[in-house]
PDB file of C-alpha atoms in Angstrom:
ATOM      1  CA  TRP A   1     221.346 190.037 141.577  1.00 84.00           C
ATOM      2  CA  ASP A   2     222.925 189.352 144.965  1.00 84.00           C
ATOM      3  CA  GLY A   3     226.673 188.891 144.727  1.00 84.00           C
ATOM      4  CA  PRO A   4     227.343 188.539 148.476  1.00 85.00           C
ATOM      5  CA  GLY A   5     224.324 186.242 148.848  1.00 86.00           C
ATOM      6  CA  ARG A   6     225.530 184.120 145.905  1.00 87.00           C
ATOM      7  CA  GLU A   7     222.160 184.056 144.182  1.00 86.00           C
ATOM      8  CA  SER A   8     220.315 185.773 141.366  1.00 88.00           C
ATOM      9  CA  LEU A   9     216.787 185.707 139.977  1.00 87.00           C
ATOM     10  CA  LEU A  10     215.751 186.846 136.504  1.00 87.00           C
ATOM     11  CA  THR A  11     212.034 187.642 136.220  1.00 86.00           C
ATOM     12  CA  LEU A  12     210.227 188.500 132.985  1.00 85.00           C
ATOM     13  CA  GLU A  13     206.715 189.861 133.308  1.00 82.00           C
ATOM     14  CA  ALA A  14     204.538 190.317 130.208  1.00 80.00           C
ATOM     15  CA  LEU A  15     202.202 193.150 131.182  1.00 75.00           C
ATOM     16  CA  ASP A  16     199.900 192.644 128.205  1.00 73.00           C
ATOM     17  CA  GLN A  17     199.491 188.898 128.816  1.00 75.00           C
ATOM     18  CA  ARG A  18     199.750 188.942 132.636  1.00 77.00           C
ATOM     19  CA  THR A  19     202.329 186.159 132.651  1.00 81.00           C
ATOM     20  CA  ILE A  20     205.531 185.779 134.660  1.00 84.00           C
ATOM     21  CA  ARG A  21     208.597 183.654 133.923  1.00 86.00           C
ATOM     22  CA  GLN A  22     211.557 183.223 136.252  1.00 86.00           C
ATOM     23  CA  GLN A  23     215.029 181.719 136.098  1.00 88.00           C
ATOM     24  CA  ALA A  24     217.249 181.354 139.172  1.00 86.00           C
ATOM     25  CA  GLY A  25     221.023 181.697 138.955  1.00 87.00           C
ATOM     26  CA  VAL A  26     223.848 180.507 141.162  1.00 86.00           C
ATOM     27  CA  ALA A  27     226.934 182.385 142.364  1.00 89.00           C
ATOM     28  CA  PRO A  28     226.680 185.563 140.250  1.00 89.00           C
ATOM     29  CA  LEU A  29     229.710 187.811 140.122  1.00 88.00           C
ATOM     30  CA  PRO A  30     229.187 191.157 141.900  1.00 86.00           C
ATOM     31  CA  LEU A  31     228.759 194.168 139.618  1.00 84.00           C
ATOM     32  CA  THR A  32     231.403 196.857 139.875  1.00 86.00           C
ATOM     33  CA  ARG A  33     230.381 200.500 140.043  1.00 86.00           C
ATOM     34  CA  ASP A  34     231.635 201.017 136.472  1.00 88.00           C
ATOM     35  CA  GLU A  35     229.631 198.052 135.204  1.00 86.00           C
ATOM     36  CA  ALA A  36     226.462 199.336 136.855  1.00 84.00           C
ATOM     37  CA  ALA A  37     227.025 202.785 135.366  1.00 85.00           C
ATOM     38  CA  ALA A  38     227.563 201.261 131.925  1.00 86.00           C
ATOM     39  CA  LEU A  39     224.108 199.654 132.062  1.00 83.00           C
ATOM     40  CA  LEU A  40     222.507 203.062 132.496  1.00 82.00           C
ATOM     41  CA  ASP A  41     224.584 204.925 129.909  1.00 83.00           C
ATOM     42  CA  PRO A  42     222.839 205.053 126.504  1.00 77.00           C
ATOM     43  CA  ALA A  43     226.210 205.608 124.860  1.00 81.00           C
ATOM     44  CA  GLY A  44     227.916 202.841 126.868  1.00 77.00           C
ATOM     45  CA  PRO A  45     228.907 199.346 125.771  1.00 80.00           C
ATOM     46  CA  ALA A  46     225.656 197.742 126.994  1.00 80.00           C
ATOM     47  CA  ARG A  47     223.060 197.202 124.287  1.00 81.00           C
ATOM     48  CA  ILE A  48     219.500 197.860 125.400  1.00 80.00           C
ATOM     49  CA  GLY A  49     216.792 196.299 123.225  1.00 82.00           C
ATOM     50  CA  PRO A  50     214.308 198.586 121.422  1.00 81.00           C
ATOM     51  CA  ARG A  51     211.382 197.218 123.459  1.00 77.00           C
ATOM     52  CA  VAL A  52     212.943 198.224 126.786  1.00 77.00           C
ATOM     53  CA  ASP A  53     211.048 201.280 128.073  1.00 72.00           C
ATOM     54  CA  TRP A  54     213.203 201.960 131.123  1.00 74.00           C
ATOM     55  CA  LEU A  55     215.995 200.540 133.228  1.00 76.00           C
ATOM     56  CA  ALA A  56     216.582 201.176 136.918  1.00 76.00           C
ATOM     57  CA  LEU A  57     218.834 199.945 139.709  1.00 78.00           C
ATOM     58  CA  GLY A  58     217.662 199.570 143.304  1.00 77.00           C
ATOM     59  CA  ASP A  59     218.882 198.324 146.662  1.00 77.00           C
ATOM     60  CA  HIS A  60     215.960 195.963 147.304  1.00 75.00           C
ATOM     61  CA  LEU A  61     213.971 193.193 145.632  1.00 76.00           C
ATOM     62  CA  GLN A  62     211.269 194.680 143.421  1.00 77.00           C
ATOM     63  CA  PRO A  63     208.110 192.547 143.769  1.00 78.00           C
ATOM     64  CA  MET A  64     206.699 191.338 140.467  1.00 80.00           C
ATOM     65  CA  GLY A  65     203.209 190.322 139.470  1.00 80.00           C
ATOM     66  CA  PRO A  66     199.850 191.825 140.467  1.00 84.00           C
ATOM     67  CA  ALA A  67     200.049 194.253 143.384  1.00 87.00           C
ATOM     68  CA  GLY A  68     199.061 197.805 142.415  1.00 88.00           C
ATOM     69  CA  CYS A  69     195.590 198.775 141.231  1.00 92.00           C
ATOM     70  CA  PHE A  70     194.648 202.371 141.806  1.00 94.00           C
ATOM     71  CA  ALA A  71     195.823 205.588 143.433  1.00 95.00           C
ATOM     72  CA  PRO A  72     196.134 205.386 147.249  1.00 96.00           C
ATOM     73  CA  ALA A  73     193.439 208.079 147.658  1.00 96.00           C
ATOM     74  CA  THR A  74     190.831 206.140 145.658  1.00 97.00           C
ATOM     75  CA  PRO A  75     187.576 206.089 147.705  1.00 97.00           C
ATOM     76  CA  ILE A  76     186.609 202.441 148.210  1.00 98.00           C
ATOM     77  CA  GLN A  77     183.104 201.731 149.458  1.00 98.00           C
ATOM     78  CA  THR A  78     182.896 199.892 152.798  1.00 98.00           C
ATOM     79  CA  PRO A  79     179.955 199.095 155.108  1.00 97.00           C
ATOM     80  CA  GLU A  80     180.866 202.314 156.973  1.00 96.00           C
ATOM     81  CA  GLY A  81     181.114 204.467 153.860  1.00 96.00           C
ATOM     82  CA  ALA A  82     183.856 205.447 151.419  1.00 97.00           C
ATOM     83  CA  VAL A  83     187.426 204.994 152.712  1.00 97.00           C
ATOM     84  CA  PRO A  84     190.687 205.868 150.882  1.00 97.00           C
ATOM     85  CA  ALA A  85     192.314 202.652 149.682  1.00 97.00           C
ATOM     86  CA  ALA A  86     195.528 203.442 151.579  1.00 96.00           C
ATOM     87  CA  ARG A  87     193.647 203.419 154.889  1.00 97.00           C
ATOM     88  CA  LEU A  88     192.260 199.910 154.460  1.00 97.00           C
ATOM     89  CA  ARG A  89     194.040 197.170 156.380  1.00 96.00           C
ATOM     90  CA  GLU A  90     194.013 193.397 156.473  1.00 95.00           C
ATOM     91  CA  GLY A  91     190.723 192.242 158.017  1.00 96.00           C
ATOM     92  CA  ASP A  92     188.765 195.383 157.115  1.00 97.00           C
ATOM     93  CA  LEU A  93     185.514 194.850 155.238  1.00 98.00           C
ATOM     94  CA  VAL A  94     184.861 196.302 151.803  1.00 98.00           C
ATOM     95  CA  GLU A  95     181.621 196.272 149.865  1.00 98.00           C
ATOM     96  CA  THR A  96     181.524 194.147 146.712  1.00 97.00           C
ATOM     97  CA  ILE A  97     178.906 194.248 143.970  1.00 96.00           C
ATOM     98  CA  ASP A  98     178.469 190.497 143.744  1.00 93.00           C
ATOM     99  CA  ALA A  99     179.076 189.153 147.271  1.00 96.00           C
ATOM    100  CA  GLY A 100     178.350 191.909 149.778  1.00 97.00           C
ATOM    101  CA  PRO A 101     180.951 192.814 152.473  1.00 98.00           C
ATOM    102  CA  GLN A 102     184.214 190.892 152.104  1.00 98.00           C
ATOM    103  CA  PRO A 103     187.352 190.966 154.290  1.00 97.00           C
ATOM    104  CA  VAL A 104     190.633 192.313 152.904  1.00 97.00           C
ATOM    105  CA  LEU A 105     193.344 189.636 152.864  1.00 96.00           C
ATOM    106  CA  TRP A 106     196.161 191.927 151.740  1.00 95.00           C
ATOM    107  CA  SER A 107     196.446 195.695 151.401  1.00 96.00           C
ATOM    108  CA  GLY A 108     199.683 197.121 150.111  1.00 93.00           C
ATOM    109  CA  ARG A 109     201.462 199.640 147.955  1.00 91.00           C
ATOM    110  CA  ILE A 110     204.136 199.554 145.269  1.00 89.00           C
ATOM    111  CA  SER A 111     206.089 202.275 143.459  1.00 88.00           C
ATOM    112  CA  LEU A 112     206.544 202.168 139.695  1.00 87.00           C
ATOM    113  CA  PRO A 113     207.822 204.584 137.021  1.00 86.00           C
ATOM    114  CA  ALA A 114     204.921 206.168 135.156  1.00 88.00           C
ATOM    115  CA  ILE A 115     206.273 205.603 131.648  1.00 83.00           C
ATOM    116  CA  GLY A 116     205.915 203.117 128.821  1.00 80.00           C
ATOM    117  CA  HIS A 117     203.380 200.392 129.511  1.00 83.00           C
ATOM    118  CA  LEU A 118     202.990 201.767 133.053  1.00 87.00           C
ATOM    119  CA  ARG A 119     201.582 205.171 132.088  1.00 91.00           C
ATOM    120  CA  PRO A 120     198.556 205.739 134.345  1.00 94.00           C
ATOM    121  CA  VAL A 121     194.986 206.156 133.121  1.00 96.00           C
ATOM    122  CA  LYS A 122     192.769 208.967 134.391  1.00 96.00           C
ATOM    123  CA  LEU A 123     189.085 208.003 134.391  1.00 96.00           C
ATOM    124  CA  CYS A 124     187.222 211.294 134.339  1.00 95.00           C
ATOM    125  CA  ALA A 125     184.089 212.205 136.274  1.00 94.00           C
ATOM    126  CA  PRO A 126     181.190 212.203 135.645  1.00 93.00           C
ATOM    127  CA  VAL A 127     181.600 209.679 132.810  1.00 92.00           C
ATOM    128  CA  PHE A 128     183.155 206.908 134.929  1.00 93.00           C
ATOM    129  CA  SER A 129     182.718 208.153 138.497  1.00 94.00           C
ATOM    130  CA  ALA A 130     180.302 210.483 140.250  1.00 93.00           C
ATOM    131  CA  ARG A 131     182.374 213.345 141.661  1.00 94.00           C
ATOM    132  CA  GLN A 132     186.128 212.839 141.358  1.00 94.00           C
ATOM    133  CA  ASP A 133     188.513 211.596 138.695  1.00 96.00           C
ATOM    134  CA  LEU A 134     190.040 208.184 139.340  1.00 97.00           C
ATOM    135  CA  TRP A 135     193.636 207.203 138.585  1.00 96.00           C
ATOM    136  CA  VAL A 136     194.305 203.539 137.836  1.00 97.00           C
ATOM    137  CA  MET A 137     197.075 201.433 136.362  1.00 94.00           C
ATOM    138  CA  PRO A 138     196.656 200.850 132.611  1.00 93.00           C
ATOM    139  CA  GLN A 139     196.274 197.071 133.056  1.00 93.00           C
ATOM    140  CA  HIS A 140     193.628 197.397 135.761  1.00 95.00           C
ATOM    141  CA  ARG A 141     190.137 196.441 134.653  1.00 95.00           C
ATOM    142  CA  VAL A 142     186.900 198.402 134.852  1.00 96.00           C
ATOM    143  CA  ALA A 143     183.401 196.902 134.711  1.00 96.00           C
ATOM    144  CA  LEU A 144     181.211 198.290 131.930  1.00 93.00           C
ATOM    145  CA  SER A 145     177.570 197.688 131.105  1.00 92.00           C
ATOM    146  CA  GLY A 146     174.996 199.158 128.768  1.00 89.00           C
ATOM    147  CA  PRO A 147     173.433 198.582 125.347  1.00 89.00           C
ATOM    148  CA  SER A 148     176.779 198.236 123.520  1.00 88.00           C
ATOM    149  CA  VAL A 149     177.968 195.565 125.962  1.00 91.00           C
ATOM    150  CA  ASP A 150     174.731 193.626 125.630  1.00 91.00           C
ATOM    151  CA  PHE A 151     174.724 193.941 121.818  1.00 89.00           C
ATOM    152  CA  ILE A 152     178.380 192.956 121.246  1.00 90.00           C
ATOM    153  CA  PHE A 153     178.860 190.303 123.936  1.00 90.00           C
ATOM    154  CA  GLY A 154     175.395 189.240 125.052  1.00 91.00           C
ATOM    155  CA  GLU A 155     176.476 190.027 128.630  1.00 92.00           C
ATOM    156  CA  ASP A 156     175.042 192.426 131.191  1.00 94.00           C
ATOM    157  CA  GLU A 157     178.553 193.502 132.245  1.00 95.00           C
ATOM    158  CA  VAL A 158     182.146 192.862 131.197  1.00 95.00           C
ATOM    159  CA  LEU A 159     185.647 193.756 132.354  1.00 96.00           C
ATOM    160  CA  ILE A 160     187.998 195.809 130.177  1.00 95.00           C
ATOM    161  CA  GLU A 161     191.483 197.192 130.819  1.00 94.00           C
ATOM    162  CA  ALA A 162     191.597 200.911 131.530  1.00 94.00           C
ATOM    163  CA  ARG A 163     194.168 201.541 128.789  1.00 93.00           C
ATOM    164  CA  SER A 164     191.672 200.288 126.198  1.00 92.00           C
ATOM    165  CA  LEU A 165     189.302 203.072 127.256  1.00 92.00           C
ATOM    166  CA  ALA A 166     191.778 205.927 126.775  1.00 91.00           C
ATOM    167  CA  ASP A 167     190.164 208.243 124.236  1.00 87.00           C
ATOM    168  CA  GLY A 168     191.752 211.608 125.033  1.00 86.00           C
ATOM    169  CA  CYS A 169     188.522 212.917 126.522  1.00 86.00           C
ATOM    170  CA  ALA A 170     186.665 210.746 129.059  1.00 90.00           C
ATOM    171  CA  ALA A 171     189.723 208.607 129.809  1.00 93.00           C
ATOM    172  CA  LEU A 172     193.201 210.119 129.526  1.00 93.00           C
ATOM    173  CA  GLN A 173     196.669 208.588 129.557  1.00 92.00           C
ATOM    174  CA  PRO A 174     198.982 211.574 130.073  1.00 86.00           C
ATOM    175  CA  ASP A 175     202.752 211.569 130.437  1.00 80.00           C
ATOM    176  CA  CYS A 176     203.596 211.577 134.141  1.00 78.00           C
ATOM    177  CA  PRO A 177     207.383 211.651 134.541  1.00 72.00           C
ATOM    178  CA  GLY A 178     208.652 210.232 137.782  1.00 83.00           C
ATOM    179  CA  VAL A 179     207.545 207.434 140.078  1.00 88.00           C
ATOM    180  CA  LEU A 180     203.951 206.925 141.209  1.00 91.00           C
ATOM    181  CA  GLU A 181     202.548 204.886 144.067  1.00 93.00           C
ATOM    182  CA  TRP A 182     199.776 202.362 143.523  1.00 95.00           C
ATOM    183  CA  HIS A 183     197.636 200.607 146.098  1.00 96.00           C
ATOM    184  CA  GLY A 184     196.177 197.130 145.782  1.00 96.00           C
ATOM    185  CA  LEU A 185     193.475 195.175 147.611  1.00 97.00           C
ATOM    186  CA  LEU A 186     193.397 191.376 147.579  1.00 96.00           C
ATOM    187  CA  LEU A 187     190.231 189.530 148.628  1.00 97.00           C
ATOM    188  CA  GLY A 188     189.458 185.849 149.012  1.00 96.00           C
ATOM    189  CA  GLY A 189     187.809 185.869 145.593  1.00 96.00           C
ATOM    190  CA  HIS A 190     187.837 188.086 142.550  1.00 97.00           C
ATOM    191  CA  HIS A 191     185.210 190.774 143.141  1.00 97.00           C
ATOM    192  CA  LEU A 192     184.009 194.158 141.946  1.00 98.00           C
ATOM    193  CA  LEU A 193     184.636 197.125 144.233  1.00 98.00           C
ATOM    194  CA  MET A 194     182.791 200.432 144.121  1.00 97.00           C
ATOM    195  CA  ALA A 195     184.876 203.615 143.909  1.00 97.00           C
ATOM    196  CA  ASP A 196     182.769 206.797 143.733  1.00 96.00           C
ATOM    197  CA  GLY A 197     180.236 205.018 141.539  1.00 95.00           C
ATOM    198  CA  CYS A 198     182.824 203.309 139.323  1.00 96.00           C
ATOM    199  CA  LYS A 199     183.111 199.516 139.412  1.00 97.00           C
ATOM    200  CA  LEU A 200     186.751 198.452 139.664  1.00 97.00           C
ATOM    201  CA  GLU A 201     188.039 194.920 140.088  1.00 97.00           C
ATOM    202  CA  SER A 202     189.914 193.766 143.164  1.00 97.00           C
ATOM    203  CA  LEU A 203     193.272 192.111 142.550  1.00 95.00           C
ATOM    204  CA  HIS A 204     193.002 189.019 140.391  1.00 94.00           C
ATOM    205  CA  ILE A 205     195.879 186.582 140.965  1.00 92.00           C
ATOM    206  CA  GLY A 206     194.444 183.537 139.207  1.00 90.00           C
ATOM    207  CA  ARG A 207     196.193 180.308 140.186  1.00 89.00           C
ATOM    208  CA  LEU A 208     199.262 181.933 141.726  1.00 88.00           C
ATOM    209  CA  ALA A 209     198.576 179.968 144.946  1.00 89.00           C
ATOM    210  CA  ARG A 210     199.578 176.789 143.109  1.00 89.00           C
ATOM    211  CA  GLN A 211     203.077 178.193 142.493  1.00 88.00           C
ATOM    212  CA  PRO A 212     204.361 179.003 146.003  1.00 88.00           C
ATOM    213  CA  LEU A 213     207.962 179.583 144.906  1.00 86.00           C
ATOM    214  CA  LEU A 214     206.828 182.166 142.376  1.00 86.00           C
ATOM    215  CA  ALA A 215     204.318 183.676 144.805  1.00 88.00           C
ATOM    216  CA  ALA A 216     207.083 184.101 147.392  1.00 87.00           C
ATOM    217  CA  THR A 217     208.818 186.603 145.083  1.00 86.00           C
ATOM    218  CA  THR A 218     205.701 188.765 144.729  1.00 88.00           C
ATOM    219  CA  ALA A 219     204.227 191.337 147.091  1.00 89.00           C
ATOM    220  CA  PHE A 220     202.258 188.514 148.747  1.00 90.00           C
ATOM    221  CA  ALA A 221     205.305 186.823 150.291  1.00 88.00           C
ATOM    222  CA  GLY A 222     203.819 187.284 153.772  1.00 88.00           C
ATOM    223  CA  LEU A 223     200.638 185.456 152.768  1.00 89.00           C
ATOM    224  CA  VAL A 224     202.738 182.654 151.278  1.00 89.00           C
ATOM    225  CA  ARG A 225     204.503 182.099 154.597  1.00 87.00           C
ATOM    226  CA  GLU A 226     201.126 181.974 156.331  1.00 88.00           C
ATOM    227  CA  GLY A 227     199.583 179.721 153.689  1.00 87.00           C
ATOM    228  CA  GLY A 228     196.914 182.307 153.004  1.00 89.00           C
ATOM    229  CA  VAL A 229     197.237 182.992 149.265  1.00 92.00           C
ATOM    230  CA  PRO A 230     193.732 182.593 147.767  1.00 94.00           C
ATOM    231  CA  LEU A 231     192.960 180.669 144.597  1.00 92.00           C
ATOM    232  CA  HIS A 232     191.012 182.723 142.057  1.00 94.00           C
ATOM    233  CA  ARG A 233     189.573 180.074 139.756  1.00 91.00           C
ATOM    234  CA  LYS A 234     187.732 182.438 137.407  1.00 92.00           C
ATOM    235  CA  PRO A 235     187.173 186.181 137.011  1.00 95.00           C
ATOM    236  CA  VAL A 236     184.032 187.779 138.390  1.00 96.00           C
ATOM    237  CA  ARG A 237     182.944 188.921 134.898  1.00 96.00           C
ATOM    238  CA  LYS A 238     183.850 188.087 131.313  1.00 95.00           C
ATOM    239  CA  ILE A 239     187.164 189.751 130.400  1.00 94.00           C
ATOM    240  CA  VAL A 240     187.347 191.384 126.990  1.00 92.00           C
ATOM    241  CA  SER A 241     190.693 192.107 125.358  1.00 86.00           C
ATOM    242  CA  GLY A 242     192.323 192.468 121.982  1.00 84.00           C
ATOM    243  CA  TYR A 243     189.909 192.995 119.122  1.00 87.00           C
ATOM    244  CA  GLU A 244     186.883 192.713 121.434  1.00 90.00           C
ATOM    245  CA  ALA A 245     188.203 195.501 123.650  1.00 89.00           C
ATOM    246  CA  LYS A 246     188.824 197.763 120.645  1.00 87.00           C
ATOM    247  CA  THR A 247     185.304 197.127 119.354  1.00 89.00           C
ATOM    248  CA  LEU A 248     183.720 197.932 122.715  1.00 88.00           C
ATOM    249  CA  ALA A 249     185.871 201.038 123.235  1.00 84.00           C
ATOM    250  CA  SER A 250     184.943 202.322 119.772  1.00 85.00           C
ATOM    251  CA  ALA A 251     181.235 201.731 120.371  1.00 84.00           C
ATOM    252  CA  ARG A 252     181.457 203.447 123.738  1.00 79.00           C
ATOM    253  CA  ARG A 253     183.211 206.489 122.238  1.00 76.00           C
ATOM    254  CA  GLN A 254     180.458 206.794 119.638  1.00 76.00           C
ATOM    255  CA  GLY A 255     177.824 206.716 122.346  1.00 68.00           C
ATOM    256  CA  LEU A 256     179.615 209.321 124.486  1.00 60.00           C
ATOM    257  CA  ARG A 257     180.186 211.890 121.748  1.00 50.00           C
ATOM    258  CA  PRO A 258     177.025 213.911 122.333  1.00 41.00           C
ATOM    259  CA  PHE A 259     177.699 213.937 126.064  1.00 39.00           C
ATOM    260  CA  VAL A 260     181.310 215.128 125.991  1.00 36.00           C
ATOM    261  CA  ALA A 261     181.060 217.491 123.017  1.00 29.00           C
TER     262      ALA A 261
END
């Protein structure tokens, strides 16, 4: 909402469906200080819908869409060994499960409030990783394999959102008041990365490259200007969600009970 710039942009992002809708506006009236305060006052004249988890005002454009994946300290396997995600730069090589070393096209960080649908997920070692717990965004997907995956889906490995794995024991989703930073890695294709023995997906942006105007409002605006936004035609593994995800999570919890008891 840019009064002096005479333009506005309304963006709606459905976190559960990974869809984005935008509507541009022309010549918006500048907000007064009192009007801005009224938006943030629960007892004020503004009516906030029951599905709104939080409301914030900032002095910059908040990038929408895929950008954050995991905590900046997450150890990502590279040809030279494990490197914290925050230290990886454009052009660095990372190891992938399916395609060997791949160059990083974009490495960046975003800040988001850790509440509502953005509550982080803690994947506990040694169930998911070898030595250290991993913190990921709830919508980020983890690769799982094993007898339950083969029995339910007829696949060697599938991708499931971390929030579907939260069971209060091996995967936790605690309240973390405040703002957390998340790091993301974009590769030329959709691949599986290795983080301390846990298989995590790289950023999956689907066909965002075919919508340059939308892509220009995301964290990949620099790649848009350079014409370097990749096209991810299909995910690296079958993605399970909804009822399938609940079935797999339940079967996994049953199998882990003797281990975590």
